Amino acid sequence: MKICIERTDRMGDMILTLPIIQGIKELNSQAEIHVIASKKNIKICNHFNGINKIYERPTSISTFYNLRKSINYEQYDYFFVFSPSWFGLLLGLLSKSKTKAALILQSRYKSNFFSKFWKILFSNIFFSHLKVVNRLKQIQNDQNIHQTRMMMDLVFNAGISLAKDTKIGSIFPTKFKIKKTRPMCLIHLSSKWINQHNSEDKFIEFLESLNHKDYTFYLTTDETTKNKFSKIFNKYLVCNDWQSLMNDDEKIIICEDFNFEKWVSLINQSDIIITPECGCVHISSLTNSKLCIIYQNKISRKHYEEYTPWKKEFLGLETDDNQLNSKLLNFIQ
């Protein structure tokens, strides 16, 4: 059995897809699984040994033609479109797969009969299996819309058996080691921390209250960080390379411009991870660290339930909670 999965979006989406791949292989040991990945999430695929072949999403007409030629040559038994884009639907149509299946997620924010109307119509005509999820309706009815569960349902309905309780362990190596003198807590400085409920000054109050904790706190950054945290960069030590990080005994350190391997190495070695809902959540879900996820409010938390870590316990908190800082302090034990 030969299967192709199109998943050309973000890192978190790919991590939530890994249980599908592993679940299929647990019950179908001879299955060969190929993945079409994006430039962002291909680094996830490169570290997961359950994938037999990886294609990167093309960026030009000529490379699209080459990809189409490759997938036609493979003659897949199944072609699954998990990313909500016309690219995957078109590629599935052009493939010579015996069974074509698509997952289409309608808006989680508003009720609209025409939400994804043309994609649904297209898939009904050209695909043998289609799962359409009215996310807003299911959220309102407190139904389970976890993205991994929805993908599993589509695979099962298409005729493939898979283990539905499979759990993904650590897949990333720790290439950069830290000699721990204290337990480690990683706090990811995504811009999602700061909104109408939570200011940078309030966040600094939280950081200052950490001084009595016997931890080293590593504040990791992304491309959004400096837009929201200018005061913090002026207040705490900023490390741009691993060696200076190793040689410093500050309790609170900003890890600026760390590449993916260094960032993952920090995550792997952390005892506690606190992060807004973003890619850091999903990388952290593959570790044994205690995990706390920060949402904007209860409504946001409900809307993002489909992206929660698969088979990992975590604490969820909201930035509009007046007791947020004290709850975070209690979490760091």
CSV table of N, CA and C in Angstrom, one decimal, residues 163-238:
chain,number,residue,atom,x,y,z
A,163,ALA,N,-4.0,2.8,14.1
A,163,ALA,CA,-4.0,2.9,15.6
A,163,ALA,C,-4.4,4.3,16.0
A,164,LYS,N,-5.5,4.5,16.7
A,164,LYS,CA,-6.0,5.8,17.0
A,164,LYS,C,-5.5,6.4,18.3
A,165,ASP,N,-4.8,5.6,19.1
A,165,ASP,CA,-4.2,6.1,20.4
A,165,ASP,C,-2.7,6.2,20.4
A,166,THR,N,-2.1,6.2,19.2
A,166,THR,CA,-0.7,6.3,19.1
A,166,THR,C,-0.2,7.6,19.6
A,167,LYS,N,1.0,7.6,20.2
A,167,LYS,CA,1.6,8.8,20.8
A,167,LYS,C,3.0,9.0,20.2
A,168,ILE,N,3.3,10.2,19.8
A,168,ILE,CA,4.6,10.5,19.2
A,168,ILE,C,5.6,11.0,20.3
A,169,GLY,N,6.7,10.3,20.4
A,169,GLY,CA,7.8,10.7,21.4
A,169,GLY,C,8.7,11.8,20.8
A,170,SER,N,9.8,11.9,21.4
A,170,SER,CA,10.8,12.9,21.0
A,170,SER,C,11.4,12.5,19.6
A,171,ILE,N,11.4,13.5,18.7
A,171,ILE,CA,12.0,13.2,17.4
A,171,ILE,C,13.2,14.1,17.0
A,172,PHE,N,13.4,15.1,17.9
A,172,PHE,CA,14.5,16.0,17.6
A,172,PHE,C,15.7,15.8,18.5
A,173,PRO,N,16.9,15.7,17.9
A,173,PRO,CA,18.1,15.5,18.7
A,173,PRO,C,18.5,16.8,19.5
A,174,THR,N,19.1,16.6,20.7
A,174,THR,CA,19.6,17.7,21.4
A,174,THR,C,21.1,17.9,21.1
A,175,LYS,N,21.3,18.7,20.1
A,175,LYS,CA,22.7,18.9,19.5
A,175,LYS,C,23.5,19.8,20.4
A,176,PHE,N,22.8,20.7,21.2
A,176,PHE,CA,23.6,21.7,22.0
A,176,PHE,C,23.2,21.4,23.4
A,177,LYS,N,24.1,21.1,24.3
A,177,LYS,CA,23.9,20.7,25.7
A,177,LYS,C,24.2,21.9,26.6
A,178,ILE,N,23.4,21.9,27.7
A,178,ILE,CA,23.6,22.9,28.8
A,178,ILE,C,23.9,22.1,30.1
A,179,LYS,N,25.0,22.5,30.8
A,179,LYS,CA,25.2,22.0,32.1
A,179,LYS,C,24.3,22.6,33.1
A,180,LYS,N,23.4,21.9,33.6
A,180,LYS,CA,22.4,22.5,34.5
A,180,LYS,C,22.9,22.7,35.8
A,181,THR,N,22.9,24.0,36.3
A,181,THR,CA,23.2,24.3,37.7
A,181,THR,C,21.9,24.5,38.4
A,182,ARG,N,20.8,24.7,37.7
A,182,ARG,CA,19.5,24.9,38.2
A,182,ARG,C,18.5,24.3,37.2
A,183,PRO,N,17.3,23.9,37.7
A,183,PRO,CA,16.2,23.5,36.7
A,183,PRO,C,16.0,24.6,35.7
A,184,MET,N,15.5,24.2,34.5
A,184,MET,CA,15.3,25.2,33.4
A,184,MET,C,13.9,25.4,33.1
A,185,CYS,N,13.5,26.7,32.9
A,185,CYS,CA,12.2,27.0,32.5
A,185,CYS,C,12.3,27.9,31.2
A,186,LEU,N,11.6,27.4,30.2
A,186,LEU,CA,11.7,28.2,28.9
A,186,LEU,C,10.3,28.9,28.8
A,187,ILE,N,10.4,30.2,28.5
A,187,ILE,CA,9.3,31.1,28.3
A,187,ILE,C,9.4,31.6,26.9
A,188,HIS,N,8.4,31.3,26.0
A,188,HIS,CA,8.5,31.8,24.6
A,188,HIS,C,7.9,33.1,24.4
A,189,LEU,N,8.6,34.1,23.9
A,189,LEU,CA,8.2,35.5,23.8
A,189,LEU,C,7.4,35.8,22.5
A,190,SER,N,6.4,35.0,22.3
A,190,SER,CA,5.6,35.4,21.1
A,190,SER,C,4.8,36.6,21.4
A,191,SER,N,4.5,37.4,20.3
A,191,SER,CA,3.7,38.6,20.5
A,191,SER,C,2.3,38.4,21.0
A,192,LYS,N,1.9,37.1,21.0
A,192,LYS,CA,0.5,36.8,21.5
A,192,LYS,C,0.4,37.0,23.0
A,193,TRP,N,1.5,37.2,23.7
A,193,TRP,CA,1.4,37.5,25.1
A,193,TRP,C,0.7,38.8,25.3
A,194,ILE,N,1.0,39.8,24.4
A,194,ILE,CA,0.6,41.2,24.6
A,194,ILE,C,-0.7,41.5,23.8
A,195,ASN,N,-1.7,41.9,24.5
A,195,ASN,CA,-3.0,42.3,23.9
A,195,ASN,C,-3.7,43.3,24.8
A,196,GLN,N,-5.0,43.4,24.6
A,196,GLN,CA,-5.7,44.4,25.4
A,196,GLN,C,-5.9,43.9,26.9
A,197,HIS,N,-5.6,42.7,27.2
A,197,HIS,CA,-5.7,42.1,28.5
A,197,HIS,C,-4.3,42.1,29.2
A,198,ASN,N,-3.2,42.0,28.5
A,198,ASN,CA,-1.9,41.8,29.1
A,198,ASN,C,-0.9,42.7,28.5
A,199,SER,N,-0.3,43.6,29.3
A,199,SER,CA,0.7,44.6,28.7
A,199,SER,C,2.1,44.1,29.0
A,200,GLU,N,3.1,44.7,28.3
A,200,GLU,CA,4.4,44.3,28.5
A,200,GLU,C,4.8,44.6,30.0
A,201,ASP,N,4.3,45.7,30.6
A,201,ASP,CA,4.6,46.0,32.0
A,201,ASP,C,4.1,44.9,32.9
A,202,LYS,N,3.0,44.4,32.6
A,202,LYS,CA,2.4,43.3,33.5
A,202,LYS,C,3.3,42.1,33.3
A,203,PHE,N,3.8,41.9,32.1
A,203,PHE,CA,4.6,40.7,31.9
A,203,PHE,C,5.9,40.9,32.6
A,204,ILE,N,6.5,42.1,32.6
A,204,ILE,CA,7.7,42.4,33.4
A,204,ILE,C,7.5,42.1,34.8
A,205,GLU,N,6.4,42.5,35.4
A,205,GLU,CA,6.0,42.2,36.8
A,205,GLU,C,6.2,40.7,37.0
A,206,PHE,N,5.7,39.9,36.1
A,206,PHE,CA,5.8,38.4,36.3
A,206,PHE,C,7.2,38.0,36.3
A,207,LEU,N,8.0,38.5,35.3
A,207,LEU,CA,9.4,38.1,35.3
A,207,LEU,C,10.2,38.5,36.6
A,208,GLU,N,9.9,39.7,37.1
A,208,GLU,CA,10.6,40.1,38.3
A,208,GLU,C,10.2,39.3,39.5
A,209,SER,N,9.0,38.7,39.5
A,209,SER,CA,8.6,37.8,40.6
A,209,SER,C,9.2,36.5,40.5
A,210,LEU,N,10.0,36.2,39.4
A,210,LEU,CA,10.7,34.9,39.3
A,210,LEU,C,12.0,34.8,40.0
A,211,ASN,N,12.5,36.0,40.5
A,211,ASN,CA,13.8,36.0,41.1
A,211,ASN,C,14.0,35.1,42.3
A,212,HIS,N,12.9,34.8,43.0
A,212,HIS,CA,13.0,33.9,44.2
A,212,HIS,C,12.8,32.5,43.8
A,213,LYS,N,12.6,32.2,42.5
A,213,LYS,CA,12.5,30.8,42.1
A,213,LYS,C,13.9,30.3,41.7
A,214,ASP,N,14.2,29.0,42.1
A,214,ASP,CA,15.5,28.4,41.9
A,214,ASP,C,15.5,27.8,40.5
A,215,TYR,N,15.4,28.6,39.5
A,215,TYR,CA,15.4,28.2,38.1
A,215,TYR,C,16.3,29.1,37.3
A,216,THR,N,16.7,28.6,36.1
A,216,THR,CA,17.2,29.5,35.1
A,216,THR,C,16.1,29.7,34.1
A,217,PHE,N,15.8,30.9,33.7
A,217,PHE,CA,14.7,31.2,32.8
A,217,PHE,C,15.2,31.7,31.4
A,218,TYR,N,14.9,30.9,30.4
A,218,TYR,CA,15.4,31.2,29.1
A,218,TYR,C,14.2,31.7,28.3
A,219,LEU,N,14.3,33.0,27.8
A,219,LEU,CA,13.2,33.6,27.0
A,219,LEU,C,13.6,33.5,25.6
A,220,THR,N,12.9,32.7,24.8
A,220,THR,CA,13.2,32.5,23.4
A,220,THR,C,12.3,33.4,22.6
A,221,THR,N,12.8,33.7,21.4
A,221,THR,CA,12.2,34.8,20.6
A,221,THR,C,11.7,34.2,19.2
A,222,ASP,N,10.9,35.0,18.5
A,222,ASP,CA,10.6,34.7,17.1
A,222,ASP,C,10.6,36.1,16.4
A,223,GLU,N,10.1,36.0,15.2
A,223,GLU,CA,10.1,37.3,14.3
A,223,GLU,C,9.1,38.3,14.9
A,224,THR,N,8.2,38.0,15.8
A,224,THR,CA,7.3,38.9,16.3
A,224,THR,C,7.7,39.6,17.6
A,225,THR,N,8.8,39.1,18.2
A,225,THR,CA,9.1,39.5,19.6
A,225,THR,C,9.4,40.9,19.8
A,226,LYS,N,10.3,41.5,19.0
A,226,LYS,CA,10.7,42.9,19.2
A,226,LYS,C,9.7,43.9,19.0
A,227,ASN,N,8.6,43.5,18.3
A,227,ASN,CA,7.5,44.4,18.1
A,227,ASN,C,6.7,44.7,19.4
A,228,LYS,N,6.8,43.8,20.3
A,228,LYS,CA,6.0,43.9,21.5
A,228,LYS,C,6.8,44.0,22.8
A,229,PHE,N,8.1,43.6,22.8
A,229,PHE,CA,8.9,43.5,24.0
A,229,PHE,C,10.1,44.4,24.0
A,230,SER,N,10.0,45.6,23.6
A,230,SER,CA,11.2,46.5,23.6
A,230,SER,C,11.8,46.8,25.0
A,231,LYS,N,10.9,46.9,26.0
A,231,LYS,CA,11.4,47.2,27.4
A,231,LYS,C,12.2,46.0,27.9
A,232,ILE,N,11.7,44.8,27.6
A,232,ILE,CA,12.4,43.6,28.1
A,232,ILE,C,13.8,43.5,27.6
A,233,PHE,N,14.0,43.8,26.3
A,233,PHE,CA,15.3,43.7,25.7
A,233,PHE,C,16.3,44.7,26.3
A,234,ASN,N,15.8,45.8,26.9
A,234,ASN,CA,16.6,46.7,27.6
A,234,ASN,C,16.9,46.4,29.0
A,235,LYS,N,16.1,45.4,29.5
A,235,LYS,CA,16.2,45.1,31.0
A,235,LYS,C,17.0,43.9,31.3
A,236,TYR,N,16.9,42.9,30.4
A,236,TYR,CA,17.6,41.6,30.7
A,236,TYR,C,18.7,41.3,29.7
A,237,LEU,N,19.5,40.3,30.1
A,237,LEU,CA,20.7,39.9,29.3
A,237,LEU,C,20.2,39.3,28.0
A,238,VAL,N,20.8,39.7,26.9
A,238,VAL,CA,20.5,39.1,25.6
A,238,VAL,C,21.7,38.3,25.1
